[in-house]
Amino acid sequence: MKYINARTILPDELIRGLQQYIQGEYLYIPALCEQRKQWGEKTGYRNELKQRNSEIRTQYQTGSSMEVLAMQYCLSLSAIRKIIYEQ
């Protein structure tokens, strides 16, 4: 989340109204529910993890052991198990 100066986007009368409640501090204005993005949507990281997890499942199904996959992907055995058994 980046900082935006209110003067660059809000009308003066709205800024004066807000200053009655808060001055010189940060104010978080949440997005509307229908406009919220899920974790990782904006950066594409969610898709990267889906692809990695798919590769892990494929390698396991073709004979790689959980221990080898854990070392290869720098993950714990528990994390590998969760990835393999999730559907």
Coordinates of N, CA and C in Angstrom, one line a residue:
M1 N 0.8 -1.2 0.0 CA 0.0 0.0 0.0 C 0.9 1.2 0.0
K2 N 0.6 2.1 -0.9 CA 1.5 3.3 -1.0 C 0.8 4.6 -0.4
Y3 N 1.5 5.5 0.0 CA 1.0 6.7 0.6 C 0.6 7.7 -0.5
I4 N -0.5 8.3 -0.4 CA -1.0 9.3 -1.3 C -1.4 10.5 -0.5
N5 N -0.9 11.7 -0.9 CA -1.3 12.9 -0.3 C -2.7 13.3 -0.6
A6 N -3.5 13.5 0.4 CA -5.0 13.8 0.1 C -5.2 15.0 -0.8
R7 N -4.3 16.0 -0.7 CA -4.4 17.2 -1.5 C -4.4 16.9 -3.0
T8 N -3.7 15.8 -3.4 CA -3.6 15.5 -4.8 C -4.9 14.8 -5.4
I9 N -5.8 14.3 -4.5 CA -6.9 13.6 -5.0 C -8.3 14.1 -4.5
L10 N -8.3 14.7 -3.3 CA -9.5 15.1 -2.7 C -9.8 16.6 -2.8
P11 N -11.1 17.0 -2.9 CA -11.4 18.4 -2.9 C -11.1 19.1 -1.6
D12 N -10.8 20.4 -1.6 CA -10.5 21.1 -0.4 C -11.5 21.0 0.7
E13 N -12.8 21.1 0.4 CA -13.8 21.1 1.4 C -13.9 19.7 2.1
L14 N -13.6 18.6 1.4 CA -13.5 17.3 2.0 C -12.3 17.2 2.9
I15 N -11.2 17.8 2.5 CA -10.0 17.8 3.4 C -10.2 18.5 4.7
R16 N -10.9 19.7 4.5 CA -11.2 20.5 5.8 C -12.1 19.7 6.7
G17 N -13.1 19.0 6.1 CA -14.0 18.2 6.9 C -13.2 17.1 7.7
L18 N -12.3 16.4 7.0 CA -11.5 15.3 7.6 C -10.6 15.9 8.7
Q19 N -10.1 17.1 8.5 CA -9.2 17.7 9.4 C -9.8 18.0 10.8
Q20 N -11.1 17.9 10.8 CA -11.8 18.1 12.1 C -11.7 16.8 12.9
Y21 N -11.3 15.7 12.3 CA -11.2 14.4 13.0 C -9.8 13.9 13.1
I22 N -9.0 14.3 12.1 CA -7.6 13.8 12.1 C -6.7 14.7 11.3
Q23 N -5.5 15.0 11.8 CA -4.6 15.9 11.1 C -3.2 15.4 11.2
G24 N -2.5 15.3 10.0 CA -1.1 15.0 10.0 C -0.8 13.5 10.3
E25 N -1.8 12.6 10.2 CA -1.6 11.2 10.5 C -2.1 10.4 9.3
Y26 N -1.8 9.1 9.4 CA -2.2 8.2 8.3 C -3.6 7.8 8.5
L27 N -4.4 7.7 7.4 CA -5.8 7.2 7.5 C -6.0 6.2 6.5
Y28 N -6.4 5.0 6.9 CA -6.6 3.9 5.9 C -8.1 3.9 5.5
I29 N -8.4 3.9 4.3 CA -9.7 3.9 3.7 C -9.9 2.6 3.0
P30 N -10.7 1.7 3.6 CA -10.8 0.3 3.0 C -11.5 0.3 1.7
A31 N -11.2 -0.6 0.9 CA -11.9 -0.8 -0.4 C -13.3 -1.3 -0.2
L32 N -14.2 -1.1 -1.2 CA -15.5 -1.7 -1.1 C -15.3 -3.2 -1.3
C33 N -16.2 -4.0 -0.6 CA -16.1 -5.4 -0.7 C -16.0 -6.0 -2.1
E34 N -16.8 -5.4 -3.0 CA -16.7 -6.0 -4.3 C -15.5 -5.6 -5.1
Q35 N -14.7 -4.7 -4.6 CA -13.5 -4.3 -5.3 C -12.2 -4.8 -4.7
R36 N -12.3 -5.6 -3.6 CA -11.2 -6.1 -2.9 C -10.6 -7.3 -3.7
K37 N -9.3 -7.3 -3.7 CA -8.6 -8.4 -4.4 C -8.1 -9.4 -3.4
Q38 N -8.1 -10.7 -3.8 CA -7.6 -11.7 -2.9 C -6.1 -11.6 -2.8
W39 N -5.6 -12.2 -1.8 CA -4.1 -12.2 -1.5 C -3.4 -12.8 -2.8
G40 N -2.4 -12.0 -3.2 CA -1.6 -12.5 -4.3 C -2.1 -12.2 -5.7
E41 N -3.3 -11.7 -5.8 CA -3.9 -11.4 -7.1 C -3.2 -10.3 -7.8
K42 N -2.9 -9.3 -7.1 CA -2.2 -8.1 -7.7 C -0.8 -8.3 -8.2
T43 N -0.1 -9.1 -7.5 CA 1.3 -9.4 -7.8 C 1.5 -10.6 -8.7
G44 N 0.5 -11.5 -8.7 CA 0.7 -12.7 -9.5 C 1.3 -13.8 -8.7
Y45 N 1.6 -13.6 -7.4 CA 2.3 -14.6 -6.6 C 1.4 -15.8 -6.4
R46 N 0.1 -15.6 -6.3 CA -0.8 -16.7 -6.1 C -0.7 -17.7 -7.2
N47 N -0.6 -17.2 -8.5 CA -0.5 -18.0 -9.6 C 0.9 -18.8 -9.6
E48 N 1.9 -18.1 -9.2 CA 3.2 -18.7 -9.1 C 3.2 -19.9 -8.1
L49 N 2.5 -19.7 -7.0 CA 2.4 -20.8 -6.0 C 1.6 -22.0 -6.6
K50 N 0.5 -21.6 -7.3 CA -0.3 -22.7 -7.9 C 0.5 -23.5 -8.8
Q51 N 1.3 -22.9 -9.6 CA 2.2 -23.6 -10.6 C 3.2 -24.4 -9.9
R52 N 3.9 -23.8 -8.9 CA 4.9 -24.6 -8.1 C 4.2 -25.8 -7.5
N53 N 3.1 -25.7 -6.9 CA 2.4 -26.8 -6.2 C 2.0 -27.9 -7.2
S54 N 1.6 -27.4 -8.4 CA 1.2 -28.4 -9.4 C 2.5 -29.2 -9.8
E55 N 3.6 -28.5 -10.0 CA 4.8 -29.2 -10.3 C 5.2 -30.2 -9.2
I56 N 5.0 -29.8 -8.0 CA 5.4 -30.7 -6.8 C 4.5 -32.0 -6.9
R57 N 3.2 -31.8 -7.1 CA 2.3 -33.0 -7.2 C 2.7 -33.9 -8.4
T58 N 3.0 -33.3 -9.5 CA 3.4 -34.0 -10.7 C 4.7 -34.8 -10.4
Q59 N 5.7 -34.2 -9.8 CA 6.9 -34.9 -9.5 C 6.7 -36.0 -8.5
Y60 N 5.8 -35.8 -7.6 CA 5.5 -36.8 -6.6 C 4.8 -38.0 -7.3
Q61 N 3.9 -37.7 -8.2 CA 3.2 -38.8 -8.9 C 4.1 -39.6 -9.8
T62 N 5.1 -38.9 -10.3 CA 6.1 -39.6 -11.2 C 7.3 -40.3 -10.4
G63 N 7.2 -40.3 -9.1 CA 8.2 -41.1 -8.4 C 9.1 -40.3 -7.4
S64 N 9.1 -39.0 -7.4 CA 9.9 -38.3 -6.4 C 9.4 -38.5 -5.0
S65 N 10.3 -38.6 -4.1 CA 9.9 -38.8 -2.7 C 9.6 -37.4 -2.1
M66 N 8.9 -37.5 -1.0 CA 8.5 -36.2 -0.3 C 9.8 -35.6 0.2
E67 N 10.8 -36.4 0.7 CA 12.0 -35.9 1.2 C 12.8 -35.1 0.2
V68 N 12.9 -35.7 -1.0 CA 13.6 -35.0 -2.1 C 12.9 -33.7 -2.5
L69 N 11.6 -33.8 -2.6 CA 10.8 -32.6 -3.0 C 11.0 -31.5 -1.9
A70 N 11.0 -31.8 -0.6 CA 11.2 -30.9 0.4 C 12.6 -30.2 0.3
M71 N 13.6 -30.9 0.0 CA 14.9 -30.3 -0.2 C 15.0 -29.5 -1.4
Q72 N 14.4 -30.0 -2.5 CA 14.4 -29.3 -3.8 C 13.7 -28.0 -3.7
Y73 N 12.6 -27.9 -3.0 CA 11.8 -26.7 -3.0 C 12.0 -25.9 -1.7
C74 N 12.9 -26.3 -0.8 CA 13.2 -25.7 0.4 C 12.0 -25.5 1.3
L75 N 11.2 -26.6 1.4 CA 10.0 -26.6 2.2 C 10.1 -27.8 3.2
S76 N 9.3 -27.7 4.2 CA 9.3 -28.8 5.2 C 8.5 -29.9 4.7
L77 N 8.7 -31.1 5.3 CA 7.9 -32.3 4.9 C 6.5 -32.0 5.1
S78 N 6.1 -31.4 6.2 CA 4.7 -31.1 6.4 C 4.1 -30.2 5.3
A79 N 4.8 -29.2 4.9 CA 4.3 -28.4 3.8 C 4.2 -29.2 2.5
I80 N 5.1 -30.1 2.2 CA 5.0 -30.9 1.0 C 3.8 -31.8 1.1
R81 N 3.6 -32.4 2.3 CA 2.4 -33.3 2.5 C 1.1 -32.5 2.2
K82 N 1.0 -31.3 2.7 CA -0.2 -30.5 2.5 C -0.4 -30.2 1.0
I83 N 0.6 -29.9 0.3 CA 0.5 -29.6 -1.1 C 0.1 -30.9 -1.9
I84 N 0.7 -32.0 -1.5 CA 0.4 -33.2 -2.3 C -1.0 -33.7 -2.0
Y85 N -1.5 -33.6 -0.8 CA -2.8 -34.1 -0.5 C -4.0 -33.1 -0.6
E86 N -3.7 -31.8 -0.9 CA -4.8 -30.9 -1.1 C -5.4 -31.1 -2.5
Q87 N -6.6 -30.9 -2.6 CA -7.3 -31.0 -3.9 C -8.4 -29.9 -4.0

